[in-house]
Amino acid sequence: MRFQLGKVCVLNFWETWCQACVEELPEFNRVQEEYGDKVQIYAIAGVTSTKEEIDTYLDNKGWSNWDKEHDWADFSLTFAYMPYDTCLEMGYGGILPRTIIIDKSGLIVYEDDGKLSYEKLKGLIDSVL
């Protein structure tokens, strides 16, 4: 994963078993589509799942568990995997979902646990664009 200065970057840590995580991903994708290349959103899994489990979930369209209106293939945001040990080393092994927003200069400007609404995510991004 490479962050680009001059772009707002959003890191969203999620897991397949976390209903709040999976429910907010369509909102994050909607924001990614609206802001285009001004913003880069990464949906990062791996805090408690293996890469194989995440790949299987995405390949099998895991949305059927929570939301039949969405398909992973339609998403514009970037899905990434971070091994559990790396998540812990970085301090991101706690409550999910967890969102971190990095401004255009590379500074973390927001970090919090819990589900974000479309409106709140958009407001946070607008405040640093």
XYZ file of N, CA and C in Angstrom:
387
model
N 0.851 -1.171 0.000
C 0.000 0.000 0.000
C 0.892 1.228 0.000
N 0.667 2.106 -0.912
C 1.469 3.322 -0.986
C 0.520 4.520 -0.912
N 0.777 5.407 0.039
C -0.039 6.601 0.191
C 0.561 7.715 -0.649
N -0.305 8.500 -1.243
C 0.157 9.600 -2.089
C -0.062 10.927 -1.381
N 1.013 11.687 -1.226
C 0.847 13.037 -0.697
C 0.005 13.823 -1.692
N -0.802 14.734 -1.169
C -1.694 15.505 -2.028
C -3.068 14.884 -2.161
N -3.244 13.710 -1.559
C -4.522 13.007 -1.565
C -4.918 12.694 -0.139
N -6.190 12.765 0.155
C -6.683 12.318 1.456
C -6.765 10.793 1.398
N -6.280 10.145 2.448
C -6.280 8.682 2.502
C -7.132 8.240 3.690
N -7.998 7.271 3.446
C -8.844 6.720 4.495
C -8.510 5.241 4.633
N -8.157 4.837 5.855
C -7.914 3.432 6.152
C -9.084 2.936 6.988
N -9.716 1.884 6.528
C -10.840 1.318 7.264
C -10.526 -0.138 7.564
N -10.351 -0.455 8.852
C -10.075 -1.822 9.278
C -11.407 -2.523 9.529
N -11.579 -3.691 8.922
C -12.852 -4.411 8.985
C -12.589 -5.908 9.025
N -13.613 -6.675 9.303
C -13.565 -8.136 9.262
C -14.896 -8.661 8.750
N -14.862 -9.860 8.193
C -16.059 -10.445 7.590
C -17.151 -10.728 8.615
N -16.783 -11.046 9.845
C -17.751 -11.385 10.886
C -18.368 -10.149 11.538
N -17.843 -8.985 11.237
C -18.283 -7.745 11.876
C -19.387 -7.100 11.034
N -20.617 -7.226 11.488
C -21.747 -6.712 10.719
C -21.641 -5.209 10.494
N -21.272 -4.441 11.510
C -21.129 -2.988 11.356
C -20.078 -2.663 10.295
N -18.991 -3.449 10.294
C -17.918 -3.239 9.304
C -18.454 -3.407 7.894
N -19.107 -4.528 7.667
C -19.592 -4.855 6.330
C -20.694 -3.883 5.904
N -21.533 -3.465 6.848
C -22.617 -2.531 6.521
C -22.105 -1.162 6.102
N -20.969 -0.714 6.657
C -20.487 0.618 6.317
C -19.680 0.648 5.019
N -19.207 -0.479 4.545
C -18.375 -0.487 3.335
C -19.074 0.103 2.107
N -20.366 -0.136 1.883
C -21.007 0.524 0.745
C -20.994 2.053 0.856
N -21.052 2.577 2.078
C -20.989 4.027 2.285
C -19.595 4.551 1.951
N -18.584 3.805 2.360
C -17.206 4.183 2.048
C -16.992 4.150 0.531
N -17.557 3.137 -0.114
C -17.429 3.037 -1.562
C -18.130 4.206 -2.255
N -19.285 4.568 -1.760
C -20.029 5.711 -2.319
C -19.186 6.988 -2.244
N -18.524 7.202 -1.111
C -17.642 8.365 -0.945
C -16.476 8.279 -1.934
N -15.872 7.091 -2.068
C -14.761 6.922 -3.011
C -15.191 7.311 -4.429
N -16.367 6.863 -4.826
C -16.856 7.174 -6.171
C -17.133 8.661 -6.347
N -17.659 9.309 -5.326
C -17.974 10.741 -5.428
C -16.716 11.611 -5.476
N -15.690 11.257 -4.708
C -14.485 12.083 -4.641
C -13.430 11.699 -5.672
N -13.585 10.541 -6.282
C -12.645 10.121 -7.311
C -11.219 10.096 -6.817
N -10.314 10.659 -7.613
C -8.903 10.558 -7.268
C -8.419 11.607 -6.273
N -9.315 12.362 -5.657
C -8.924 13.261 -4.561
C -8.730 12.487 -3.264
N -9.366 11.315 -3.191
C -9.376 10.505 -1.982
C -9.047 9.062 -2.360
N -8.303 8.390 -1.490
C -8.078 6.957 -1.672
C -8.527 6.243 -0.413
N -9.483 5.335 -0.568
C -10.005 4.584 0.570
C -9.528 3.141 0.467
N -8.942 2.660 1.574
C -8.480 1.282 1.676
C -9.320 0.567 2.720
N -9.932 -0.541 2.351
C -10.651 -1.404 3.280
C -9.698 -2.541 3.630
N -9.178 -2.526 4.852
C -8.112 -3.443 5.255
C -8.660 -4.493 6.220
N -8.497 -5.747 5.845
C -8.911 -6.854 6.708
C -7.669 -7.624 7.132
N -7.813 -8.421 8.160
C -6.710 -9.267 8.598
C -6.459 -9.229 10.082
N -7.212 -8.396 10.794
C -7.006 -8.323 12.238
C -7.230 -9.697 12.867
N -8.258 -10.427 12.407
C -8.525 -11.765 12.943
C -8.721 -12.808 11.849
N -8.604 -12.449 10.589
C -8.810 -13.392 9.485
C -7.526 -13.578 8.691
N -7.419 -14.727 8.058
C -6.281 -14.965 7.179
C -6.589 -14.380 5.803
N -5.568 -14.212 4.997
C -5.767 -13.717 3.640
C -6.680 -14.666 2.869
N -6.529 -15.947 3.057
C -7.357 -16.935 2.364
C -8.834 -16.778 2.741
N -9.093 -16.541 4.027
C -10.484 -16.347 4.474
C -11.085 -15.091 3.840
N -10.302 -14.020 3.782
C -10.788 -12.775 3.181
C -11.028 -12.978 1.690
N -10.065 -13.599 0.991
C -10.229 -13.851 -0.447
C -11.472 -14.684 -0.725
N -11.690 -15.723 0.072
C -12.866 -16.576 -0.101
C -14.137 -15.763 0.124
N -14.132 -14.933 1.144
C -15.304 -14.101 1.441
C -15.618 -13.184 0.266
N -14.579 -12.524 -0.264
C -14.790 -11.607 -1.387
C -15.196 -12.375 -2.648
N -14.533 -13.492 -2.926
C -14.845 -14.289 -4.119
C -16.250 -14.862 -4.081
N -16.707 -15.208 -2.880
C -18.043 -15.797 -2.743
C -19.125 -14.757 -2.514
N -18.767 -13.502 -2.724
C -19.724 -12.409 -2.561
C -20.389 -12.461 -1.188
N -19.580 -12.319 -0.155
C -20.027 -12.400 1.224
C -21.173 -11.474 1.581
N -21.493 -10.545 0.681
C -22.611 -9.639 0.975
C -23.892 -10.396 1.264
N -24.046 -11.562 0.715
C -25.301 -12.294 0.921
C -25.586 -12.495 2.403
N -24.539 -12.419 3.225
C -24.757 -12.548 4.670
C -25.483 -11.339 5.260
N -25.254 -10.157 4.679
C -25.777 -8.938 5.295
C -26.608 -8.086 4.346
N -26.201 -8.002 3.100
C -26.786 -6.995 2.223
C -26.817 -7.512 0.787
N -27.963 -7.955 0.351
C -28.080 -8.571 -0.968
C -28.037 -7.556 -2.116
N -28.005 -6.268 -1.829
C -28.007 -5.252 -2.877
C -26.620 -4.938 -3.409
N -25.558 -5.422 -2.770
C -24.205 -5.058 -3.168
C -23.409 -6.261 -3.638
N -22.432 -5.990 -4.472
C -21.532 -7.015 -4.991
C -20.122 -6.446 -4.913
N -19.189 -7.194 -4.355
C -17.825 -6.703 -4.202
C -17.248 -6.213 -5.530
N -17.608 -6.870 -6.621
C -17.042 -6.523 -7.930
C -17.388 -5.095 -8.342
N -18.432 -4.535 -7.780
C -18.869 -3.182 -8.132
C -18.131 -2.100 -7.350
N -17.258 -2.474 -6.436
C -16.623 -1.504 -5.552
C -15.437 -0.802 -6.196
N -15.307 0.508 -5.901
C -14.191 1.317 -6.395
C -13.078 1.443 -5.371
N -13.402 1.263 -4.084
C -12.363 1.383 -3.075
C -11.407 0.201 -3.185
N -10.264 0.306 -2.536
C -9.236 -0.721 -2.628
C -9.317 -1.649 -1.427
N -9.443 -2.938 -1.686
C -9.413 -3.929 -0.612
C -7.975 -4.358 -0.394
N -7.565 -4.461 0.869
C -6.198 -4.843 1.204
C -6.230 -5.801 2.385
N -5.146 -6.523 2.531
C -4.998 -7.451 3.641
C -3.746 -7.062 4.428
N -3.875 -7.039 5.736
C -2.729 -6.759 6.594
C -2.661 -7.891 7.626
N -1.556 -8.616 7.686
C -1.446 -9.721 8.651
C -1.686 -9.255 10.083
N -2.244 -10.149 10.870
C -2.605 -9.859 12.254
C -1.443 -9.260 13.044
N -0.258 -9.847 12.927
C 0.902 -9.337 13.683
C 1.202 -7.885 13.326
N 1.084 -7.553 12.058
C 1.339 -6.179 11.621
C 0.280 -5.241 12.184
N -0.975 -5.689 12.170
C -2.060 -4.879 12.759
C -1.757 -4.580 14.222
N -1.343 -5.605 14.962
C -1.042 -5.411 16.384
C 0.143 -4.476 16.577
N 1.183 -4.648 15.766
C 2.358 -3.778 15.877
C 1.991 -2.314 15.642
N 1.041 -2.093 14.745
C 0.622 -0.728 14.431
C -0.438 -0.224 15.407
N -0.910 -1.098 16.296
C -1.901 -0.684 17.286
C -3.326 -0.754 16.795
N -3.596 -1.554 15.748
C -4.944 -1.619 15.184
C -5.581 -2.979 15.378
N -5.439 -3.552 16.545
C -6.025 -4.854 16.788
C -7.213 -4.797 17.727
N -7.802 -3.648 17.893
C -8.867 -3.473 18.881
C -10.259 -3.565 18.310
N -11.077 -2.642 18.672
C -12.482 -2.621 18.296
C -12.611 -2.343 16.801
N -13.522 -3.043 16.170
C -13.797 -2.854 14.745
C -15.236 -2.407 14.558
N -15.513 -1.667 13.503
C -14.572 -1.130 12.538
C -13.741 0.008 13.134
N -12.604 0.242 12.516
C -11.707 1.328 12.932
C -11.352 2.123 11.678
N -11.459 3.436 11.767
C -11.183 4.296 10.621
C -10.116 5.319 10.985
N -9.189 5.493 10.057
C -8.109 6.473 10.196
C -8.126 7.326 8.937
N -8.066 8.645 9.120
C -8.011 9.552 7.971
C -6.683 10.289 8.019
N -5.999 10.267 6.889
C -4.701 10.914 6.738
C -4.869 12.063 5.756
N -4.434 13.270 6.158
C -4.625 14.429 5.283
C -3.614 14.439 4.133
N -3.721 15.451 3.279
C -2.888 15.537 2.076
C -1.400 15.653 2.380
N -1.057 16.120 3.573
C 0.361 16.254 3.924
C 0.905 15.007 4.622
N 0.044 14.012 4.864
C 0.486 12.764 5.476
C 0.248 12.671 6.972
N -0.483 13.620 7.553
C -0.759 13.607 8.998
C -2.077 12.898 9.296
N -2.092 12.100 10.356
C -3.332 11.479 10.799
C -4.182 12.569 11.442
N -5.379 12.778 10.900
C -6.253 13.836 11.403
C -7.507 13.278 12.076
N -7.735 11.972 11.926
C -8.907 11.358 12.549
C -8.595 9.887 12.780
N -8.977 9.404 13.960
C -8.801 7.989 14.273
C -9.840 7.636 15.316
N -10.697 6.665 14.976
C -11.738 6.296 15.921
C -12.286 4.917 15.578
N -12.912 4.297 16.576
C -13.559 3.008 16.404
C -15.049 3.236 16.218
N -15.692 2.316 15.547
C -17.133 2.365 15.394
C -17.549 2.679 13.971
N -18.794 2.388 13.703
C -19.366 2.552 12.366
C -19.522 4.032 12.025
N -19.102 4.397 10.815
C -19.257 5.773 10.331
C -20.370 5.836 9.302
N -21.184 6.851 9.385
C -22.215 7.063 8.371
C -21.591 7.755 7.159
N -22.287 7.699 6.062
C -21.870 8.396 4.841
C -21.658 9.881 5.136
N -22.611 10.498 5.839
C -22.549 11.930 6.117
C -21.341 12.291 6.978
N -21.080 11.489 8.001
C -19.950 11.792 8.880
C -18.620 11.613 8.137
N -18.489 10.540 7.380
C -17.268 10.306 6.620
C -17.037 11.435 5.630
N -18.071 11.841 4.939
C -17.971 12.913 3.969
C -17.562 14.226 4.663
N -18.145 14.513 5.805
C -17.795 15.723 6.555
C -16.344 15.723 7.010
N -15.870 14.571 7.476
C -14.473 14.466 7.906
C -13.530 14.700 6.726
N -13.853 14.131 5.600
C -13.012 14.313 4.410
C -13.061 15.758 3.934
N -14.260 16.343 3.886
C -14.399 17.743 3.445
C -13.574 18.677 4.322
N -13.459 18.353 5.602
C -12.727 19.240 6.508
C -11.223 19.271 6.240
N -10.714 18.300 5.492
C -9.275 18.276 5.215
C -8.942 18.402 3.723
N -9.939 18.521 2.887
C -9.659 18.706 1.448
C -9.242 20.127 1.146
